[in-house]
XYZ file of C-alpha atoms in Angstrom:
494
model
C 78.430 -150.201 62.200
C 80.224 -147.055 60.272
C 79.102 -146.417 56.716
C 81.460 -145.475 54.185
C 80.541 -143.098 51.677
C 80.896 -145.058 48.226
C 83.910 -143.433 46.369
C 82.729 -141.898 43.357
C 85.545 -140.059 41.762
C 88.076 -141.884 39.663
C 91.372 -140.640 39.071
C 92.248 -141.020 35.216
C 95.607 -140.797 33.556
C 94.708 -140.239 30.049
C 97.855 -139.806 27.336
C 98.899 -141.387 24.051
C 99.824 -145.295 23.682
C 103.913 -145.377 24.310
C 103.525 -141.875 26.347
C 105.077 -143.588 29.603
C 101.347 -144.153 31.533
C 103.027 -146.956 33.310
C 106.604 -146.100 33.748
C 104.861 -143.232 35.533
C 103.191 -144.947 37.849
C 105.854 -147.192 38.390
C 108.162 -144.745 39.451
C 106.085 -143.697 41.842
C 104.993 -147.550 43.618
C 107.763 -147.241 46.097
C 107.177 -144.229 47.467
C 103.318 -144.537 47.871
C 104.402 -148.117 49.629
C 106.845 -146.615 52.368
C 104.060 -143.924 52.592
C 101.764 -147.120 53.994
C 99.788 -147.254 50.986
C 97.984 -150.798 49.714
C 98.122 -151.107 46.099
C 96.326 -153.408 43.614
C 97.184 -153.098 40.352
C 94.437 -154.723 37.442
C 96.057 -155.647 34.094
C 93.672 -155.967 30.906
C 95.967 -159.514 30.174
C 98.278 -161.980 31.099
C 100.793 -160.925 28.234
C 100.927 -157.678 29.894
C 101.915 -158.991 33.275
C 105.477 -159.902 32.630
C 106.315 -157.092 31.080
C 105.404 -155.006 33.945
C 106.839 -156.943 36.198
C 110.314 -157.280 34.880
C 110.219 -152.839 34.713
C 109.188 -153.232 38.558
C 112.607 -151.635 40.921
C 114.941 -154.647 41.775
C 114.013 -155.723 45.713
C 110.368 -154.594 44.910
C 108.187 -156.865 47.087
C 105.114 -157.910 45.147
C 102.429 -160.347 44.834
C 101.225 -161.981 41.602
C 97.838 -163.497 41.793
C 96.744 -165.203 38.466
C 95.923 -168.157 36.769
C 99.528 -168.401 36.030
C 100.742 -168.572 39.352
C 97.357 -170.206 41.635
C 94.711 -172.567 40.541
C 92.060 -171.037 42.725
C 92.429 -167.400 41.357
C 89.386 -165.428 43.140
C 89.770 -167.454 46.925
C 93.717 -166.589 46.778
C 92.959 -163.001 45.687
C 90.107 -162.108 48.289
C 92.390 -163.679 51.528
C 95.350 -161.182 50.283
C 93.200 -158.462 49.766
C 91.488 -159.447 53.171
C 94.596 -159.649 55.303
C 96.377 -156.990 53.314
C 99.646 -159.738 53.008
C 101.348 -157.867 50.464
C 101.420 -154.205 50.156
C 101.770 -154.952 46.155
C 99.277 -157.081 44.108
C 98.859 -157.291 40.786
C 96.211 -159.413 39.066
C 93.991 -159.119 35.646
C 90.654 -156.975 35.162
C 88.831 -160.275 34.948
C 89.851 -161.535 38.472
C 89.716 -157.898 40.647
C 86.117 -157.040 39.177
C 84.959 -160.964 40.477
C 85.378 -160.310 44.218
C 83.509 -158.929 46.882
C 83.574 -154.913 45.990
C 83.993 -154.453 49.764
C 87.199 -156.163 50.323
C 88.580 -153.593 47.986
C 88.642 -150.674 51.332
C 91.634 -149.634 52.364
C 93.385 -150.366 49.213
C 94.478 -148.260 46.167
C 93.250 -150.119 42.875
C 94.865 -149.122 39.810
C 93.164 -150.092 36.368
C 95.874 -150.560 33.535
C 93.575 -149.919 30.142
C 89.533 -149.406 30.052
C 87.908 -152.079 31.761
C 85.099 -153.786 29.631
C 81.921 -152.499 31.222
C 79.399 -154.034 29.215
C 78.969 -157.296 26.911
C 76.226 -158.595 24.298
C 76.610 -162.098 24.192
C 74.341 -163.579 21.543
C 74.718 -167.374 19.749
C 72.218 -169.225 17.386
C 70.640 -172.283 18.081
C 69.808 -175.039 16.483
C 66.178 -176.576 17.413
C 67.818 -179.715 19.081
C 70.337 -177.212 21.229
C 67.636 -174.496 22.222
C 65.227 -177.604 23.303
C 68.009 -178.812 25.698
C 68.363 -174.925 27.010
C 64.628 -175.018 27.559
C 64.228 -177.401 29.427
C 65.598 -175.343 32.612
C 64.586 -172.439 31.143
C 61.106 -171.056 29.523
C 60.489 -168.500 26.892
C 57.776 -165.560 28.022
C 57.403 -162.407 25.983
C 60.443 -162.261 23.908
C 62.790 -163.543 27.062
C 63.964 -166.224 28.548
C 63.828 -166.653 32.130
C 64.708 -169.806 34.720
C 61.913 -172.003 35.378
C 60.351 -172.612 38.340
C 62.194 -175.090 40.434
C 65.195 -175.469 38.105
C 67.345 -172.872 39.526
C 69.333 -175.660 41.155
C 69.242 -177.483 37.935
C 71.297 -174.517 36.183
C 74.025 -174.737 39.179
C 74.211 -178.473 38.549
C 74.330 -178.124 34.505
C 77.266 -175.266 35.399
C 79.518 -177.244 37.438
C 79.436 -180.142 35.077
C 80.065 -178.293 32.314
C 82.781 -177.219 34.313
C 84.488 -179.887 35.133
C 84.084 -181.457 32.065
C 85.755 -178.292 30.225
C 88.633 -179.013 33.172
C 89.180 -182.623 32.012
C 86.422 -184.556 34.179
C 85.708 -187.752 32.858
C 81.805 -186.862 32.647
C 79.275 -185.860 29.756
C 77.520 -182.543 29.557
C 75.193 -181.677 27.679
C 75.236 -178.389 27.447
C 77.358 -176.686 24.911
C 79.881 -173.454 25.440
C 76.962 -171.324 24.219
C 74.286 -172.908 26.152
C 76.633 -172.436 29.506
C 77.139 -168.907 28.079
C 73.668 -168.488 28.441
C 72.577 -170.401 31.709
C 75.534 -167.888 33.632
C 73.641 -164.715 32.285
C 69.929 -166.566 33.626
C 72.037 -167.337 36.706
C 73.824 -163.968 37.403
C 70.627 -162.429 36.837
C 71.283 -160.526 33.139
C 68.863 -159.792 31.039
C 68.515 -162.680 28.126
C 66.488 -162.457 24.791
C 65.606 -164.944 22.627
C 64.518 -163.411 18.970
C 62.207 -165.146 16.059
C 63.302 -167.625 13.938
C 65.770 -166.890 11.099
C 65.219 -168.688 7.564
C 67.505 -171.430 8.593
C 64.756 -172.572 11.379
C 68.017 -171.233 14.630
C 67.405 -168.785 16.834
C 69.572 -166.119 18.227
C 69.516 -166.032 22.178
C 71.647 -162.753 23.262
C 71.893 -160.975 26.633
C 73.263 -157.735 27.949
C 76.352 -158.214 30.621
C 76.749 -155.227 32.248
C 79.864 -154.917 34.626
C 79.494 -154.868 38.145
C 83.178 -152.734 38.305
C 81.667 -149.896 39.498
C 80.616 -151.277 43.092
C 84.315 -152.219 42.910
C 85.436 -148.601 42.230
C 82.894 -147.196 44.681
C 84.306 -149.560 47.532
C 88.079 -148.968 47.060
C 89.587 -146.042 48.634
C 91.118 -144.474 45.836
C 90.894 -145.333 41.766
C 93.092 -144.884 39.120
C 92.644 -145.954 35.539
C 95.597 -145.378 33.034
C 93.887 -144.992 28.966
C 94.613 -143.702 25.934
C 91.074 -142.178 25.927
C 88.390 -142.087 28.397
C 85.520 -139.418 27.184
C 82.855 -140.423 24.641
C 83.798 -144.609 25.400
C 81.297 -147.064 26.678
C 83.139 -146.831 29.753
C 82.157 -142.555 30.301
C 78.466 -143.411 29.009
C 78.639 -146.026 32.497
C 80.360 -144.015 34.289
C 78.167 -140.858 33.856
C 74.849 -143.638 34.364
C 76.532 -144.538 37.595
C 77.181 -141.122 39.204
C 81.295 -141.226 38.862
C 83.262 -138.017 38.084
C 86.960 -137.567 36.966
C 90.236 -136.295 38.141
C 93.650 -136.101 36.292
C 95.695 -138.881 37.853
C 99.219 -137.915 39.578
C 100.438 -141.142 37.223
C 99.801 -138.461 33.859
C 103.249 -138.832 32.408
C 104.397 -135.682 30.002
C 103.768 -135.968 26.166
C 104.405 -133.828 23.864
C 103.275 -135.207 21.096
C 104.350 -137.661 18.464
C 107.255 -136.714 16.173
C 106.840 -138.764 13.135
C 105.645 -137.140 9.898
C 102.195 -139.253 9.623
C 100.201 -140.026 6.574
C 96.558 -141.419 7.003
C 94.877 -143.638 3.957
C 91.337 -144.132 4.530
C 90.222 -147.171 1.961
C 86.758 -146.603 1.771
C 85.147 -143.297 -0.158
C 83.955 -139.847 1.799
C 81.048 -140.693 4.128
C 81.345 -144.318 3.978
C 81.675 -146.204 6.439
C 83.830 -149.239 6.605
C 82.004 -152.828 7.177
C 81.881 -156.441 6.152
C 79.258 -155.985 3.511
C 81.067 -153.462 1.950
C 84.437 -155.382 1.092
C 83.153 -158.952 0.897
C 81.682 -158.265 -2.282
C 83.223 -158.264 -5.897
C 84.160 -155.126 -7.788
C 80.912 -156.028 -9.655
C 78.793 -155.634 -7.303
C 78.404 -159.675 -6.314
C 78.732 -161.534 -3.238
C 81.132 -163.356 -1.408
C 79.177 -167.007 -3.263
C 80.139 -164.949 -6.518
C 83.432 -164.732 -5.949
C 83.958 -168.661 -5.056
C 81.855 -169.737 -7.658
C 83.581 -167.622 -10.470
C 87.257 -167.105 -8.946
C 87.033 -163.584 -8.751
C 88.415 -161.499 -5.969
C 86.558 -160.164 -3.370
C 86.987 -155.796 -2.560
C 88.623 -155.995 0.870
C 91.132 -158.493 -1.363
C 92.419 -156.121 -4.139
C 92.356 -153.362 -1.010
C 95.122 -155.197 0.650
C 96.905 -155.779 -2.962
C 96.968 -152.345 -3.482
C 98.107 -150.913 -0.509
C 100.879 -153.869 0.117
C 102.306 -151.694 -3.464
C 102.690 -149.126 -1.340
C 104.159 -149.966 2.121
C 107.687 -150.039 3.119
C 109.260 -153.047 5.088
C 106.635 -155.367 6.704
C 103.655 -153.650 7.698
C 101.391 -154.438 10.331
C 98.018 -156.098 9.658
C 95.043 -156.026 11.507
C 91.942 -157.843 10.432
C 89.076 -159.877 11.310
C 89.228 -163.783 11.163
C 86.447 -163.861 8.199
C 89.157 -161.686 5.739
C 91.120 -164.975 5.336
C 93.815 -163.421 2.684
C 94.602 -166.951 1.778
C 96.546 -165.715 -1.108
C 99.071 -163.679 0.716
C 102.782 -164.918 0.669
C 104.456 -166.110 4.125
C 106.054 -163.407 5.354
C 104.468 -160.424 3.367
C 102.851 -158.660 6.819
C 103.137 -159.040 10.526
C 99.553 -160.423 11.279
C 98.166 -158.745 14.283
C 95.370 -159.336 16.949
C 93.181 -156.694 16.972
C 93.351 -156.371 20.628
C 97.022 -154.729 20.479
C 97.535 -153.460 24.174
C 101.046 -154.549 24.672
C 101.893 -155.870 21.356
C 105.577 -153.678 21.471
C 107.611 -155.685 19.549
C 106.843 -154.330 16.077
C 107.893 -150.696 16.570
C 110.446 -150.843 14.282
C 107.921 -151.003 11.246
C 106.690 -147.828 9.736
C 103.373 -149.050 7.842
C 100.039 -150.217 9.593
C 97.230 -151.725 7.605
C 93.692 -151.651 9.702
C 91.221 -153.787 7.980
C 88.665 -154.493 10.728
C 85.279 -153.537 11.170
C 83.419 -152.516 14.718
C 80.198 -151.422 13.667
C 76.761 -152.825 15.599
C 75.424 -156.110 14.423
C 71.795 -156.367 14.485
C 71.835 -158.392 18.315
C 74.369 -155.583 19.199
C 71.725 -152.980 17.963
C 68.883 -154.671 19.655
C 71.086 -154.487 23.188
C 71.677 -150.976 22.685
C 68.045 -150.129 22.699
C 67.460 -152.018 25.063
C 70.232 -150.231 27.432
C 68.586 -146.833 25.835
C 65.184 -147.626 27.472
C 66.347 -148.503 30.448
C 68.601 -145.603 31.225
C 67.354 -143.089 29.092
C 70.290 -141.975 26.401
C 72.387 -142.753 23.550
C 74.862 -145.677 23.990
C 75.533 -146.247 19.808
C 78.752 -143.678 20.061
C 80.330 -144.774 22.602
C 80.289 -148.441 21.151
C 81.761 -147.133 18.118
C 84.295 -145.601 20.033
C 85.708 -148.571 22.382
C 84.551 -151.537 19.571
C 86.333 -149.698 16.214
C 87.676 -145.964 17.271
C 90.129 -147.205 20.109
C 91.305 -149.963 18.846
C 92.303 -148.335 15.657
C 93.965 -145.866 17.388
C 95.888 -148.525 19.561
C 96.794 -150.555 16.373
C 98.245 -147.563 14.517
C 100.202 -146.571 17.715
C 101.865 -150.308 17.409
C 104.339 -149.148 14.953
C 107.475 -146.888 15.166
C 105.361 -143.550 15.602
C 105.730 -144.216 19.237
C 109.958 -144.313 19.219
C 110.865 -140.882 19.757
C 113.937 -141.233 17.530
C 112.093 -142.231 14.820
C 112.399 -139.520 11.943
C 110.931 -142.188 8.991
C 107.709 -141.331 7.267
C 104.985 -143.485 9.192
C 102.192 -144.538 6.670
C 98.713 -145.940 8.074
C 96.341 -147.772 5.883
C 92.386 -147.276 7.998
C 89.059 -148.551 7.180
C 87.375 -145.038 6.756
C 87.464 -141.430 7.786
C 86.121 -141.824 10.832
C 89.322 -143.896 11.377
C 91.320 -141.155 10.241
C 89.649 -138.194 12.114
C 89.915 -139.638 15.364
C 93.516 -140.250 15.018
C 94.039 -136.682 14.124
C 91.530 -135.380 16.658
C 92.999 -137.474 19.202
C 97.024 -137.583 19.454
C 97.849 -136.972 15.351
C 96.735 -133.172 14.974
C 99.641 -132.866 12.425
C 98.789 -136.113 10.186
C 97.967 -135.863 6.610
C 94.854 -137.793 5.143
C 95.459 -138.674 1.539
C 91.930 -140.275 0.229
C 94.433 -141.461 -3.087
C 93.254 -144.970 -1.866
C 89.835 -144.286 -1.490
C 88.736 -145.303 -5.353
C 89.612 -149.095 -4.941
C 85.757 -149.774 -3.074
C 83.170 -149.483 -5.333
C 80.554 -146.536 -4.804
C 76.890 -148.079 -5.284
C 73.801 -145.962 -5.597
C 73.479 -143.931 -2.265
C 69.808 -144.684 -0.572
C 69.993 -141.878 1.898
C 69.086 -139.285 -0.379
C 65.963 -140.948 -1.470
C 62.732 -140.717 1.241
C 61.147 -143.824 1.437
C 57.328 -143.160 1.339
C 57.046 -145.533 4.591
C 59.129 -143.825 7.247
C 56.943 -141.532 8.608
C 54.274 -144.256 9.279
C 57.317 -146.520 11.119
C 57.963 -143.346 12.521
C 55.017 -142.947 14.034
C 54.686 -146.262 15.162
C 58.271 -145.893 16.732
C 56.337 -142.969 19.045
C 53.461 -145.105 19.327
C 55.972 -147.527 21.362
C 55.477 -150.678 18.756
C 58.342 -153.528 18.746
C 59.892 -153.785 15.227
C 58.747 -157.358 14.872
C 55.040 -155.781 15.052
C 56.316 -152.549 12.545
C 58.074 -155.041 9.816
C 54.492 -156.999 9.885
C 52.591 -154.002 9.588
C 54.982 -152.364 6.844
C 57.130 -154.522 4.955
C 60.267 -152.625 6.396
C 62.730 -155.300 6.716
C 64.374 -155.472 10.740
C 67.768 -154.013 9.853
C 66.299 -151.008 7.999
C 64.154 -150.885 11.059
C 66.985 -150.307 13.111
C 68.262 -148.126 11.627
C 65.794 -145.455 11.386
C 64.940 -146.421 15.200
C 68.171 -145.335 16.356
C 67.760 -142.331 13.760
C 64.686 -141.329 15.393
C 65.636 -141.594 19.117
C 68.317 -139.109 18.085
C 66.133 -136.734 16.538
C 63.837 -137.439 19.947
C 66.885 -136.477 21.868
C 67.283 -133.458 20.333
């Protein structure tokens, strides 16, 4: 039997959203497939598929293998990929990361877009709903694990849930969390199960980590196409899993985006743009305030404010909970967040970003738990692919990416950190104008003030305690906790 080396250099074609990333490599599929060459090509959707195909040369042969087009995605994609059938396949991330990794040799896989590379699932149960998970499962130290004997059980539980979710006439009784869960226990991830929250639920979270990178290591020669790869969740794996870069031969030129650009961060300087910040009242109360007495919440008179400004019909981007009830049909283009592909709206000018993408608590508690086990810093690079990116592909939506375009572009972000890493990225030229910055309200800043307890939790921190032990011993409530955890590994680091 010959071993392969495992391929561990990726080739990575890194330029601006609307630079040409795909016309590039599409320009160059026919050549590499008279060359011989067997080429998969991974899209991050299904919305993204026919747009790709329909720029594909006339006479092209190609194979599409999705759930649009098979019912049995992953058997119909590992026979083509085993007999090499078509020289041409294109398929989603999803399906090409859920095959055997060794079926990718011989074959030229090309990633459209960062691949998600790692996931924190995490849902609160009810008593009644965590006693039905537990009874294939069993809680030991802080996890859950399967029971003994009831691995089967799962697999059983699985496939009825299943088939019931496909239209079976059958009851499950597990719910779309609780199968959530039961995969992770079955595919062998990590799952937690944390202490009991004042409403009597408790959250039960896991960390997915993707297995793309036997997929990358098997193929036998890798190409992703990104906006941005450094400082992302996907370098921090990358770098964990031994994988270098090289500048991809599908690089298209760019020379930069010709647009006059103005930036309008909404929250101060050195604040940082969240939920708890803008679902309060410009008095300081809460989001029960506001229903109870009528009155507006921040993130509300934001959007008033800055819809005085815009020209046309902007773009907006926020997250389900800002509900904007109040806004007139037709006053903005509402937007997913998850814009890859969304082309259709770059003949507006005017973006408004109004989503958040910091770490919630169960998203804290999974990056310390990936810190342990390999050793650094993973907090950045969430920032980066959960708020950074996405900002930057949500401002790139709009008619800064037509080359004709010689209108003013104006984009409304959620803080600076929003607005330097569109000017540090592909905006070097934009102006930030902080004009809009006044609307949040500034409360008292805590950082500047030592609390008398930290260097006790700090030295419990060193001592190796679990926070639930520190916020017994100290009073230090488990956000704060985290907080001056990730603080201190930093400083630890250092």
């Amino acid at each position: 039997m010959i071993n392969i080396a495992p391929n561990k250099l990726i080739h990575t074609a890194v330029s601006a959203p609307g630079a040409g990333k795909t016309q590039a490599l599409i320009a160059q599929i026919p050549s590499l497939l008279s060359a011989g060459r067997s080429i998969v090509l991974a899209l991050p959707t299904l919305g993204l598929t026919d747009s790709f195909v329909s720029r594909l040369p006339a006479g092209l042969s190609y194979r599409l293998i999705n759930s649009t087009t098979c019912d049995h995605v992953g058997s119909e994609l590992e026979t083509a990929l085993r007999k090499k059938a078509n020289q041409l396949i294109i398929t989603t991330h999803q399906s090409i990361f859920a095959v055997q990794p060794n079926l990718l040799r011989g074959w030229m896989l090309v990633v459209d877009e960062l691949p998600p590379v790692v996931d924190f699932p995490a849902f609160p149960f009810e008593p009644s709903e965590l006693d039905q998970l537990l009874v294939n499962a069993v809680e030991q130290d802080g996890r859950l694990h399967i029971r003994e004997g009831c691995a089967g059980a799962i697999e059983t539980s699985l496939a009825t849930f299943k088939a019931v979710s496909a239209g079976a006439e059958r009851t499950s009784m597990l719910s779309k969390e609780g199968a959530c869960i039961y995969e992770c226990l079955k595919d062998g991830h990590p799952v937690f199960i944390d202490s009991e929250i004042p409403n009597g639920n408790r959250y039960v979270r896991s960390v997915v980590e993707s297995n793309c990178w036997d997929t990358f290591a098997a193929a036998e020669e890798v190409h992703v196409l990104a906006a941005s790869v450094i400082g992302s969740q996907f370098d921090d794996f990358a770098q964990v899993h031994g994988f270098t870069y090289a500048r991809s031969d599908f690089t298209p030129a760019f020379d930069g985006y010709t647009s006059a650009v103005t930036i309008y961060p909404v929250m101060p300087k050195g604040r940082n743009y969240s939920k708890s910040a803008v679902t309060i009242t410009t008095h300081g109360g809460s989001a029960t305030d506001r229903q109870k007495q009528g009155e507006p919440l921040v993130i509300d008179n934001i959007l008033k404010e800055i819809l005085q400004r815009t020209i046309g019909t902007p773009l907006l981007f926020s997250n389900n909970w800002a509900s904007f009830r109040w806004l007139p049909r037709g006053a903005v283009h509402r937007c997913s967040i998850d814009s890859r592909g969304l082309n259709e709206y770059q003949g507006e000018t005017d973006a408004i970003l109004l989503f958040g993408g910091n770490p919630s608590p169960s998203d804290q508690l999974a990056l310390e738990f990936l810190a342990t086990k390999y050793g650094r810093v993973f907090r950045q690079g969430f920032i980066v692919t959960r708020f950074l990116e996405p900002s930057l592909q949500a401002a790139t939506r709009t008619a800064v990416r037509d080359r004709s375009n010689i209108r003013p572009i104006q984009l409304f972000v959620q803080d600076g950190r929003v607005a330097e890493y569109l000017v540090s990225t592909y905006m070097p030229d934009a102006v930030i104008d902080w004009s809009l910055s006044g609307i949040c309200p500034v409360g008292e800043d805590r950082r500047t003030t030592v609390d008398a307890r930290r260097i006790h939790v700090c030295e419990l921190f060193a001592q190796g305690k679990k926070n639930a032990e520190i916020a017994r011993l100290t009073g230090v409530h488990r956000n704060t906790l985290l907080s001056w955890r990730e603080e201190w590994r930093l400083s630890q680091a250092a």
